[in-house]
Coordinates of C-alpha atoms in Angstrom, one line a residue:
Chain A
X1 CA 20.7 -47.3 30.1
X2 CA 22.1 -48.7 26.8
X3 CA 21.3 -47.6 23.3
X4 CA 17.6 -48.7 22.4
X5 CA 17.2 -49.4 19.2
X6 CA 12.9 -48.8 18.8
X7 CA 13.7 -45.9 21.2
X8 CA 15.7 -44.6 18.2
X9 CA 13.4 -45.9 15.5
X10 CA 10.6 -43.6 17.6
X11 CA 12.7 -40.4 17.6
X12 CA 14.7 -40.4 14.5
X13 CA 10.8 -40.6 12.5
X14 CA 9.9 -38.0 15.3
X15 CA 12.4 -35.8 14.1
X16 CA 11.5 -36.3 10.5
X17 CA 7.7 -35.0 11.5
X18 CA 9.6 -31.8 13.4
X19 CA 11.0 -31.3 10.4
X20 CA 7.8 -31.3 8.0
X21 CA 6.4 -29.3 10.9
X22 CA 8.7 -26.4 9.4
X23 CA 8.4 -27.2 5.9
X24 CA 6.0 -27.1 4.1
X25 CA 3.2 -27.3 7.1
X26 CA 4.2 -24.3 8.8
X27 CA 5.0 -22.3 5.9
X28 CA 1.8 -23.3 3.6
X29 CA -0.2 -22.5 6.7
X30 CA 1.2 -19.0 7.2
X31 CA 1.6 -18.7 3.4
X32 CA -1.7 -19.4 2.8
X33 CA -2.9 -16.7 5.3
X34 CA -0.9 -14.3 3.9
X35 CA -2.0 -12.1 0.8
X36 CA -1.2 -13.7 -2.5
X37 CA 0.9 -10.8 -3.5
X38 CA 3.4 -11.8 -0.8
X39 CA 2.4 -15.8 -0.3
X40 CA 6.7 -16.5 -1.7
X41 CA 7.8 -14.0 0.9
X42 CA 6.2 -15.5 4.0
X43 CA 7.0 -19.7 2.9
X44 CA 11.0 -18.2 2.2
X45 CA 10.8 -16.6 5.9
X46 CA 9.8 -20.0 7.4
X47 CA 12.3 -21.7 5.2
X48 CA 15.2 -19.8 5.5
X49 CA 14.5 -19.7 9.6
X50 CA 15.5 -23.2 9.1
X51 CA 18.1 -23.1 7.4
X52 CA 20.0 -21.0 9.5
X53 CA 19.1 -21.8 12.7
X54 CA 20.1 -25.4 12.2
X55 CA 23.4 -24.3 10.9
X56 CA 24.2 -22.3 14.0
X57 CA 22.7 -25.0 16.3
X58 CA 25.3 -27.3 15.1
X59 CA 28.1 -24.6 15.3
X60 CA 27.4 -23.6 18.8
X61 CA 23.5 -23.7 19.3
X62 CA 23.8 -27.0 20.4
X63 CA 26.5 -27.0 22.9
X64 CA 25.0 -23.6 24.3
X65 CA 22.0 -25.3 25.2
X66 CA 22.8 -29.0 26.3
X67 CA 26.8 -28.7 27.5
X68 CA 27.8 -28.3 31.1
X69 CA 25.7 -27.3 34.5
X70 CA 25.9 -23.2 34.2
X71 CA 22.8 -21.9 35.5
X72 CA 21.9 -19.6 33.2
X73 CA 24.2 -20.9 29.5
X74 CA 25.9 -24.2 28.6
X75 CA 29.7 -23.6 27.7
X76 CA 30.8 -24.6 24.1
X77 CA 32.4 -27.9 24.8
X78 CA 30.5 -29.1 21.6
X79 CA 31.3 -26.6 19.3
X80 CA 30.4 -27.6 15.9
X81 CA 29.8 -30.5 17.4
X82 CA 33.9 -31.6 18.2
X83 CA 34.3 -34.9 19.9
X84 CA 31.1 -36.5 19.1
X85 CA 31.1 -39.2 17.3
X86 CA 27.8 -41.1 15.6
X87 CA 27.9 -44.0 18.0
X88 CA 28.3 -42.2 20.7
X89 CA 24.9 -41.9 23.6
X90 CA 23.6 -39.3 24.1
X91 CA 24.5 -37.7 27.8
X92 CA 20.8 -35.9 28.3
X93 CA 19.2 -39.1 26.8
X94 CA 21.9 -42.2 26.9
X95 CA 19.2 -44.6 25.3
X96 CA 19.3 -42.4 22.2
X97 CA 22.1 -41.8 19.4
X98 CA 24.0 -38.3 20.5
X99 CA 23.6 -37.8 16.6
X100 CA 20.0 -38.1 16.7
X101 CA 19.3 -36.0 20.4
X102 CA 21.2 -33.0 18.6
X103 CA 19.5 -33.8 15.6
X104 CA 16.0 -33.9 17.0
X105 CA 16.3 -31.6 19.5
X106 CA 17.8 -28.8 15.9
X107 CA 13.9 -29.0 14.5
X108 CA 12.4 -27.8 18.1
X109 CA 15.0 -24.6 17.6
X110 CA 14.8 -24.4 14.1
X111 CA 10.8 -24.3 14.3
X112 CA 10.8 -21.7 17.4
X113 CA 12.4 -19.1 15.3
X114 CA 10.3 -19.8 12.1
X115 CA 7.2 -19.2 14.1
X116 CA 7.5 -15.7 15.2
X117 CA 8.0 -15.1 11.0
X118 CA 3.8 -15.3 11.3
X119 CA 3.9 -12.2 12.9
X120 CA 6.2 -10.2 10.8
X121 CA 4.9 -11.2 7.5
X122 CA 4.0 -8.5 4.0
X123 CA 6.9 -6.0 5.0
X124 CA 9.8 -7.3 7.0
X125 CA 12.7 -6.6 5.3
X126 CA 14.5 -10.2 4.3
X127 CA 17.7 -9.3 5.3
X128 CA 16.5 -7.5 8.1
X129 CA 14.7 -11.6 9.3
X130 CA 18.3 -13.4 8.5
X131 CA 20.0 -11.2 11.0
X132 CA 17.1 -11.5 13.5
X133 CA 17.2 -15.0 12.9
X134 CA 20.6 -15.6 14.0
X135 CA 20.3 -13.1 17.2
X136 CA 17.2 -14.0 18.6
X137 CA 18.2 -18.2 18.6
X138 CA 21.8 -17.4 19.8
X139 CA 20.2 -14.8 22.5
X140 CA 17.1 -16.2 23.1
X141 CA 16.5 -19.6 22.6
X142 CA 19.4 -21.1 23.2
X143 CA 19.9 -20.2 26.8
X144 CA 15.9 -20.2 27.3
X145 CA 16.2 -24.3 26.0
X146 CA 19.2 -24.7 28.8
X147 CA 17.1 -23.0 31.4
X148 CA 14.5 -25.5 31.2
X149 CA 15.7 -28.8 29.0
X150 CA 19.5 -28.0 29.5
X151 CA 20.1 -28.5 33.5
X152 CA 19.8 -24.3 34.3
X153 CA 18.3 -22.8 37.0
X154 CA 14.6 -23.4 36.0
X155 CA 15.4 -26.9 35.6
X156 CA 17.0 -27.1 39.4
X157 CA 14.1 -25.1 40.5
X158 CA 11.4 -27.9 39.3
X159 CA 9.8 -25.7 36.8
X160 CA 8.2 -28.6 34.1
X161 CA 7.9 -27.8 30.1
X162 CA 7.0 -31.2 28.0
X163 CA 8.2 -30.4 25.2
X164 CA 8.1 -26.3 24.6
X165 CA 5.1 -24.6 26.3
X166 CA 7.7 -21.9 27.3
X167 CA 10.8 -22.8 25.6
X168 CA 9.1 -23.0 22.4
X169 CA 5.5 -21.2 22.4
X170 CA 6.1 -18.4 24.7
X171 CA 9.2 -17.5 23.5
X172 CA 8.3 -17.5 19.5
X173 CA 4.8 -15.6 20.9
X174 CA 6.4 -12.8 23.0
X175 CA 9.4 -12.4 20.9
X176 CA 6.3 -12.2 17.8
X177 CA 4.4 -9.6 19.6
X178 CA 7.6 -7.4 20.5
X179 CA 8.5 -7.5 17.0
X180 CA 5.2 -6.7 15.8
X181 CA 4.8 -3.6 17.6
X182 CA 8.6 -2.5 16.5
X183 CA 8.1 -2.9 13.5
X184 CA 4.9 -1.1 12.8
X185 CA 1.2 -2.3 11.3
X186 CA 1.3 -3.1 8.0
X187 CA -0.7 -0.6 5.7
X188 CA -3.0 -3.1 4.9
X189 CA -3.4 -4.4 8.4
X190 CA -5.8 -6.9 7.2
X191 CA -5.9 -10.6 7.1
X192 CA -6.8 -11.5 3.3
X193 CA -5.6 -15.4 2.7
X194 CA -4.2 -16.0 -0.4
X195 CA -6.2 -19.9 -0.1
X196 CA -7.5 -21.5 3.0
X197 CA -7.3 -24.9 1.1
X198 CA -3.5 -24.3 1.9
X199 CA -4.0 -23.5 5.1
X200 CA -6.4 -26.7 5.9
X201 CA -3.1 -28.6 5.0
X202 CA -1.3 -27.0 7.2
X203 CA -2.8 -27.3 9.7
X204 CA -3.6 -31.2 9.6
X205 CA 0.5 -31.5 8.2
X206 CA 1.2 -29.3 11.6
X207 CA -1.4 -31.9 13.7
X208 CA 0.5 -34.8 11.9
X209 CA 3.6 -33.2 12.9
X210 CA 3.2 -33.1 16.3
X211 CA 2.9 -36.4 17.4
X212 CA 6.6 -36.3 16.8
X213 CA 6.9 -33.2 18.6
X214 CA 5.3 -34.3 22.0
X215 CA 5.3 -38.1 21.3
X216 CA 8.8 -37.5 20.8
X217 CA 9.5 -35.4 23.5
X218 CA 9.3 -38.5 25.9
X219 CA 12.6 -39.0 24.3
X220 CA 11.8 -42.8 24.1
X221 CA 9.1 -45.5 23.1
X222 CA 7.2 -46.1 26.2
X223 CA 3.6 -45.5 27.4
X224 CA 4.4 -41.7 28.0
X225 CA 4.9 -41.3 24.4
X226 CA 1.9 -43.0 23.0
X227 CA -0.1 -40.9 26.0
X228 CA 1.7 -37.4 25.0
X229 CA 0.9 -38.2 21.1
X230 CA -2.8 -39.2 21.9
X231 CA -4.3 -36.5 24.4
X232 CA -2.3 -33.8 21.8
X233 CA -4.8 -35.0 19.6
X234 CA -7.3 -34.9 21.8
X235 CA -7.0 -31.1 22.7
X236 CA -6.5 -30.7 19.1
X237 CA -10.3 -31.9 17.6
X238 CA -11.7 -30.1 21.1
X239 CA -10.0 -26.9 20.1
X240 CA -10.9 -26.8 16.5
X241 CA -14.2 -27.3 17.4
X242 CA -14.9 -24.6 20.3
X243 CA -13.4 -22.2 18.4
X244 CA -15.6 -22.6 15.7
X245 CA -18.4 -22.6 18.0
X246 CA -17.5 -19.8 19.6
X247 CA -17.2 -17.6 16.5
X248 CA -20.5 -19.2 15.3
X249 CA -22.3 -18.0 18.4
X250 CA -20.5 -14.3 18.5
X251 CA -19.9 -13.6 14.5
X252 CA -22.8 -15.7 13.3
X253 CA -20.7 -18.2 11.0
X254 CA -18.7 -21.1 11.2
X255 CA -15.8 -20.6 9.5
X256 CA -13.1 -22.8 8.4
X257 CA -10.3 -20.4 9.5
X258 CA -11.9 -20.7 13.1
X259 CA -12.0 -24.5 13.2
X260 CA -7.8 -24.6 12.1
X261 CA -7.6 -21.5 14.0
X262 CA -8.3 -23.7 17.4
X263 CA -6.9 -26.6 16.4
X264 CA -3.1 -25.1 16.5
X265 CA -4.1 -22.9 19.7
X266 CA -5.3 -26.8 21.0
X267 CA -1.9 -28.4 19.8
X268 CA -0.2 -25.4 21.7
X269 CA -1.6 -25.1 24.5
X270 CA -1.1 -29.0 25.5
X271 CA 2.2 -29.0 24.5
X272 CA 3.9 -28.6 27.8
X273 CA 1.7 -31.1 29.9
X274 CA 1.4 -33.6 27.2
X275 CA 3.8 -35.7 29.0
X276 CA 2.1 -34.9 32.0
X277 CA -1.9 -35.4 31.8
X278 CA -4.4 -37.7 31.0
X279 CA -6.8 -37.9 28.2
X280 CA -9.7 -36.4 30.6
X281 CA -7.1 -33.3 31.2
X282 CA -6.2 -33.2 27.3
X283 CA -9.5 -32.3 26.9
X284 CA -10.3 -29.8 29.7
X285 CA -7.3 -28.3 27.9
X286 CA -8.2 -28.3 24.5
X287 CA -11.3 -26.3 25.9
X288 CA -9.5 -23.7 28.2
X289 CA -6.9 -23.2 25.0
X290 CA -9.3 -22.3 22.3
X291 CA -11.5 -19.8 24.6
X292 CA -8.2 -18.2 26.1
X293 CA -6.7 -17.9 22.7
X294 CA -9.5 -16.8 21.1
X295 CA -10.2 -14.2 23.6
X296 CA -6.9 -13.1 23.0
X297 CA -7.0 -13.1 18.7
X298 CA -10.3 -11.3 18.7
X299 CA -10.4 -9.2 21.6
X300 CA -7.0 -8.6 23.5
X301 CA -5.5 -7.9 19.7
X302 CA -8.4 -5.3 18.8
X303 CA -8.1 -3.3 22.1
X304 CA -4.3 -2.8 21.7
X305 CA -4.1 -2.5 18.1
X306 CA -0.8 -4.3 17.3
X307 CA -0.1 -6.4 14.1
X308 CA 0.8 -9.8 15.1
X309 CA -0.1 -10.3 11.5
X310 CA -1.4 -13.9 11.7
X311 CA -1.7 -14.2 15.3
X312 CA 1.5 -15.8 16.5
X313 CA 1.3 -14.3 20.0
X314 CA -2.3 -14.8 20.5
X315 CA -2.0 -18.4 19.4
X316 CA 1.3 -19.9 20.4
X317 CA 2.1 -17.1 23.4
X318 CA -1.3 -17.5 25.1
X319 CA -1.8 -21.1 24.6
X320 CA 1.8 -21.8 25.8
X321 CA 1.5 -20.1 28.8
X322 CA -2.0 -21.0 29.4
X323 CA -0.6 -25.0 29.3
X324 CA 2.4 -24.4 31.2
X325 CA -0.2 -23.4 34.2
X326 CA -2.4 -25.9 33.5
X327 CA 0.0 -28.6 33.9
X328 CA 0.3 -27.3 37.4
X329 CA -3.0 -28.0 38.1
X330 CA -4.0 -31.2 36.0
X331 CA -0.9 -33.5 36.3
X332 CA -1.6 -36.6 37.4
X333 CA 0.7 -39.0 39.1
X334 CA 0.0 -42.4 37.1
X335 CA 1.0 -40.3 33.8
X336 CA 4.7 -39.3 34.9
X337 CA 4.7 -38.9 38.3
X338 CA 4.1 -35.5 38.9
X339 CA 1.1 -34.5 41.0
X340 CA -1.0 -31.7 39.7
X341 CA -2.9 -29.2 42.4
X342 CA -5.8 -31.0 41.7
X343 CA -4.4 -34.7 42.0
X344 CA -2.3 -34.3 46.0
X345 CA -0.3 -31.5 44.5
X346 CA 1.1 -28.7 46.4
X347 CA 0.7 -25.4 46.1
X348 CA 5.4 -25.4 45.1
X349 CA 4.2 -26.7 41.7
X350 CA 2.1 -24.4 40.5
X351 CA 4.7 -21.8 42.4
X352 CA 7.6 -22.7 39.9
X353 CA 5.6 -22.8 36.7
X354 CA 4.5 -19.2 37.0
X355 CA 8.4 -18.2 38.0
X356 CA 9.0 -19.9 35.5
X357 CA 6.1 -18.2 32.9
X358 CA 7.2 -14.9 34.3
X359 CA 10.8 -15.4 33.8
X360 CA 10.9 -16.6 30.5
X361 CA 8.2 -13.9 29.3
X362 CA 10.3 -11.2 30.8
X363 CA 13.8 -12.3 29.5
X364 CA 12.0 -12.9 26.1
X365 CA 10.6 -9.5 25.8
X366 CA 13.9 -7.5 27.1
X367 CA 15.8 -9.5 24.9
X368 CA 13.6 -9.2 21.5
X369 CA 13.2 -5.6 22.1
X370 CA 17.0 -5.2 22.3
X371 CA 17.7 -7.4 19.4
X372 CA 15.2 -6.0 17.2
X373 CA 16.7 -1.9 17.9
X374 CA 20.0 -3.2 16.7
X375 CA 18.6 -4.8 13.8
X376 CA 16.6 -1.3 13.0
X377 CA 19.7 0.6 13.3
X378 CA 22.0 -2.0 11.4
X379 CA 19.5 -2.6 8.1
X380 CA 16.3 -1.1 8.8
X381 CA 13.1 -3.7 9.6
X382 CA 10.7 -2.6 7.2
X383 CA 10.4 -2.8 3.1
X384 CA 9.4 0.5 1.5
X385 CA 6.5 1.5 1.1
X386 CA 6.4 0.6 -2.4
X387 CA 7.5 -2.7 -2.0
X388 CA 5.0 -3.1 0.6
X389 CA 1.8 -2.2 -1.4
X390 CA 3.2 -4.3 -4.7
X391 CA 3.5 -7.3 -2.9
X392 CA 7.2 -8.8 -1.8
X393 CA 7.1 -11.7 -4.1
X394 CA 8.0 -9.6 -6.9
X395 CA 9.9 -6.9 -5.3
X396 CA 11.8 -9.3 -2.9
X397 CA 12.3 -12.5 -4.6
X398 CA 11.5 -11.3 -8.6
X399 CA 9.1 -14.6 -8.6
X400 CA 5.0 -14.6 -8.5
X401 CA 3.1 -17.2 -7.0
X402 CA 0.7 -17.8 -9.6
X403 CA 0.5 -17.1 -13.1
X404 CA -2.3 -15.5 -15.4
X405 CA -2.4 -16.7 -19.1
X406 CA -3.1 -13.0 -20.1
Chain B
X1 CA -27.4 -2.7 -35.3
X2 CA -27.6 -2.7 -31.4
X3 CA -24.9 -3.5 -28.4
X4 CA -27.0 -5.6 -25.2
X5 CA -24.6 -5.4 -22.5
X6 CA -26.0 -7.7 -19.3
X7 CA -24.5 -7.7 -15.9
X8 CA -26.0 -10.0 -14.0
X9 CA -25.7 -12.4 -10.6
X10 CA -23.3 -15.3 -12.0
X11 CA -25.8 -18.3 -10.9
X12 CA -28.0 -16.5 -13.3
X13 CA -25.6 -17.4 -16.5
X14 CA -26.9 -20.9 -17.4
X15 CA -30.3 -19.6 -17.5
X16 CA -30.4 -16.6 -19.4
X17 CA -28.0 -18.2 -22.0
X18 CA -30.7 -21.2 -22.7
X19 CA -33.6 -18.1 -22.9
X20 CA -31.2 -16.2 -25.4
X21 CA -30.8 -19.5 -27.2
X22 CA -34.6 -20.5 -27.7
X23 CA -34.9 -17.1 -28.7
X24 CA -32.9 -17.5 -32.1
X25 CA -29.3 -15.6 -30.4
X26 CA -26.5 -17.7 -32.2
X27 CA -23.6 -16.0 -30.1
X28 CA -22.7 -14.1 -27.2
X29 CA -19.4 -12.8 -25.1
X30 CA -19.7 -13.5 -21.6
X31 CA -16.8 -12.0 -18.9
X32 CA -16.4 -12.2 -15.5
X33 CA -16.3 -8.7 -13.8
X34 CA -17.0 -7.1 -10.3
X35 CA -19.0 -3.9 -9.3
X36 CA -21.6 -3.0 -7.2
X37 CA -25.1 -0.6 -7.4
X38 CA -27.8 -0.6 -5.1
X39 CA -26.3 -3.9 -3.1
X40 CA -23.1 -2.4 -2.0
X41 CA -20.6 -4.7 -0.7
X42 CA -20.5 -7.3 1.7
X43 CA -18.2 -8.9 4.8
X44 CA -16.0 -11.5 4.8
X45 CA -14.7 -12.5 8.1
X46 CA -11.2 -14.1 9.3
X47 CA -10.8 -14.3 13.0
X48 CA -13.7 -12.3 13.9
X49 CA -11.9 -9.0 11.6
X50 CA -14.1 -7.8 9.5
X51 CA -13.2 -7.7 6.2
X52 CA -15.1 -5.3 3.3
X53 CA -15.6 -6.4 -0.2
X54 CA -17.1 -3.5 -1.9
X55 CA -17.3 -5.2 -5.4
X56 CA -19.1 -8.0 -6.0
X57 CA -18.2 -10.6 -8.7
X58 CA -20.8 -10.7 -11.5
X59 CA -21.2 -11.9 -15.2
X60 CA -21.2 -9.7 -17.8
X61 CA -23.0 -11.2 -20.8
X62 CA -22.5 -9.2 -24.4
X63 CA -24.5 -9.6 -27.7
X64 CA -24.7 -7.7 -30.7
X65 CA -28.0 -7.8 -32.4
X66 CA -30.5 -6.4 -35.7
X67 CA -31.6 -3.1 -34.2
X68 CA -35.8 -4.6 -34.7
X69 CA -34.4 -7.2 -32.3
X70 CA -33.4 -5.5 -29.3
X71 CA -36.6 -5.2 -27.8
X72 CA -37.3 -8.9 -27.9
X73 CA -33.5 -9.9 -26.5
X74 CA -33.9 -7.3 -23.8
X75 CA -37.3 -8.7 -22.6
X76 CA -36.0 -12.5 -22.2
X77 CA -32.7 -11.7 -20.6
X78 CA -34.7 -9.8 -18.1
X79 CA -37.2 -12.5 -17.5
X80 CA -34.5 -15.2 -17.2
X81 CA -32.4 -13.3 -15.1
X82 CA -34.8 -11.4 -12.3
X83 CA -34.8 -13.0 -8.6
X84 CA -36.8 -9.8 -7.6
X85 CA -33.6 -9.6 -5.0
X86 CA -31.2 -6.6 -4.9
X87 CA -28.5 -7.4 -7.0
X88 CA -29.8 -8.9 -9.6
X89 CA -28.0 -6.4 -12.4
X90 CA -28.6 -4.4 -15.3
X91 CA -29.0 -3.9 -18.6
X92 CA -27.5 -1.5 -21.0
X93 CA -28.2 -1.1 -25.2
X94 CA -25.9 1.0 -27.5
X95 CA -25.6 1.7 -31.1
X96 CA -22.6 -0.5 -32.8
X97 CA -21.1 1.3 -36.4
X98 CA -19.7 -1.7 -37.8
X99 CA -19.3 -5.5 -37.5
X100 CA -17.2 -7.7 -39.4
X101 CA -16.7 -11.6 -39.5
X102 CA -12.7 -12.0 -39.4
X103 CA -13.0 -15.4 -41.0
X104 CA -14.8 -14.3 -44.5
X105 CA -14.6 -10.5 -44.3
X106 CA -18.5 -10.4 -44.0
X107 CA -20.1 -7.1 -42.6
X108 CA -22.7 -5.5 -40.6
X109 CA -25.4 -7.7 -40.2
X110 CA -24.3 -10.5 -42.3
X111 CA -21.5 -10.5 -40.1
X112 CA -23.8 -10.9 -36.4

């Protein structure tokens, strides 16, 4: 193929709505779930997550994940990007700028990292999330990403990810959860949002945002694009709105946070068969990822007691997985040729995505726990206690979110 | 001279300001506060975790008044401000010693 010029109209504006994915809709969502004592703390973890990670992706991130045909890590051929030059094709996508592959392809790293922050938030340690930050991309995503988008084993054995049910989702859900449990609940272990009017922005921002995300992960302007950007929508207004329902039938009310609650679990879950299903299929999964997920946030959380602080496992985790199996089954042929179970699939399918769930979830958690001992033992995860009960905006960053006239 | 210190359900304000008015009271100090008697607290929900609020926001309304007065003032804010529902408030009435206008130095009941 040659370089196509709408192709790279499509993904260079798809990469601009990765990017507002990160800032400001992810971090006014989580910042406006978080206490208002510590609202600065939690938009600085999703914006320093960022910064970083894109720095190190173009160091070595990049070349890690998308250089050479090791099974389990690229090789550092790119290394801060040598020998690329801006009119160069891309070799993963040769229709696209090599410039603008990295440079998409940075947001979907930079934005896995920034979402386990949810989990962490009102008494991780900052410098204690900088070091993390670096660790668990270079040890975590970045061979994860090659495993699946890069040419490594899960890509030889067949196992399918649109654009991050696993390498995305599940990893930024598990490596939440581990972390959560490391590092303790918070002594207020209570959700108390600092404004839900902030978090209704997010959460259309994040909707907004992910056409680029899944549209763009067809790497091109074609039919699969506009179909991956449409059913994500589609399981997006289904999700908001059976989540709500269900929390109106078991708690009584309707509540806002329910209805943006299921619309992210929605946008998750169809993440990795966007490219995959149809709009019948987009909602079937819309449905199946705001029951699973809220199963999981209200009931799976309160049996085991961990604080996955605003629900980044429960959300992103399950409804990663929970797509990833779903493709299996509801792929249809005329989308992208790939036959779910239930349109003359086989049985091999469905066979690679869980090896592939499985494998990912159990690198992930080995890998998290490891990184986040040696980042106890090297700075210590947690704020003090003071700090903790006076809020980190102050304490951390000397700033306050809001001031009093008195 | 007497203190009327109101707390009562904040919808309730506009209404027991206007009765207060038609019944000759030319000021009044009104602050937002929180507490709770008889009505406890109540739940506020965020992903199906319950969350307790144990104070309640309320209006506090303050008004100084002639001592022959209190009686009167104490009658119409608890007519304008009774639902008959828990929560509707209270009312409390103290002495005050000494009142002075800050503008022209006026005092005690010149000064209310």
């Amino acid at each position: 193929m040659q370089i196509n010029p709408a192709d790279n109209v499509f993904i260079l504006i798809s990469t601009a709505f990765v990017l507002l994915m990160s800032m400001p809709a992810l971090a006014i969502f989580y910042g406006g779930l978080t206490k208002v004592k510590s609202i600065l703390n939690t938009i600085m973890m999703v914006g320093v997550a960022f910064s970083v990670v894109s720095f190190i992706w173009l160091a070595y991130g990049y070349s890690l994940s998308f250089s050479g045909d090791g099974a389990f890590i690229g090789n550092l051929k790119y290394l801060f990007l040598s020998g690329i030059n801006p009119s160069d094709p891309a070799p993963a996508a040769d229709n696209l700028y090599h410039y603008l592959f990295i440079f998409f392809q940075m947001t979907f790293a930079a934005i896995t990292v920034a979402l386990m922050a949810g989990a962490f938030v009102e008494r991780m340690k900052f410098s204690a999330w900088l070091i993390i930050t670096v660790l668990w991309a270079t040890f975590v995503y970045f061979p994860v990403a090659h495993w699946i988008w890069g040419g490594g084993w899960l890509a030889n054995l067949g196992t399918l990810d649109f654009a991050g049910g696993l390498v995305v989702h599940e990893t930024s859900g598990l490596g939440a959860l581990v972390g959560a449990i490391m590092l303790g609940k918070r002594k207020e272990a209570v959700m108390l949002p600092s404004s839900l009017p902030l978090v209704a922005i997010g959460t259309g921002l994040l909707w907004f945002g992910w056409f680029g995300f899944n549209g763009g992960s067809a790497l091109g302007m074609s039919a699969q694009a506009v179909s991956a950007a449409f059913v994500t929508s589609i399981a997006a207004f289904i999700g908001g709105f059976v989540w709500m329902a269900l929390e109106w039938i078991k708690f009584k009310k309707p509540t806002s946070l329910g209805f943006f609650t299921g619309i992210i679990a929605g946008l998750a879950t169809i993440t990795p068969a966007s490219g995959f299903v149809d709009v019948g299929a987009g909602m079937i999964i819309g449905f199946l990822g705001a029951v699973v997920c809220f199963w999981a946030v209200v009931y799976v959380k309160n049996r085991f007691k961990y604080d996955d602080s605003l629900d980044v496992f429960g959300v992103h985790g399950v409804g990663g997985m929970v797509g990833a199996l779903l493709l299996a089954l509801l792929a249809k042929p005329e989308v992208a040729e790939v036959k779910g179970l239930f349109f003359g699939g086989s049985f091999t399918g469905l066979w690679h995505q869980i090896v592939g769930i499985l494998a990912v979830g159990a690198y992930t958690i080995v890998l998290s726990f490891i990184i986040f001992k040696i980042v106890d033992k090297l700075v210590g995860l947690r704020v003090d206690k003071e700090t903790e009960s006076e809020g980190l905006d102050e304490a951390v960053h000397g700033e306050k979110a809001y001031q009093k006239e008195i | 001279m007497k203190k009327i210190e109101a707390v009562i359900k904040p919808f309730k304000l506009d209404d027991v300001k206007e009765a207060l008015v038609q019944a000759g009271i030319s000021g009044m100090t009104v602050s937002e506060v929180k507490g709770y008697g008889r009505q406890q607290g109540h739940t506020e929900l965020y992903r199906g975790a319950e969350y307790v609020v144990d104070f309640l926001p309320k209006v506090k309304i303050e008004v100084v008044v002639r001592a022959e007065d209190v009686d009167n003032v104490v009658d119409t804010i608890v007519q304008a401000a009774r639902t008959g529902k828990i929560g509707d408030g209270k009312v409390f009435v103290s002495d005050i010693e000494q009142v002075v206008r800050i503008r022209t130095g006026e005092k005690d009941e010149e000064a209310i």
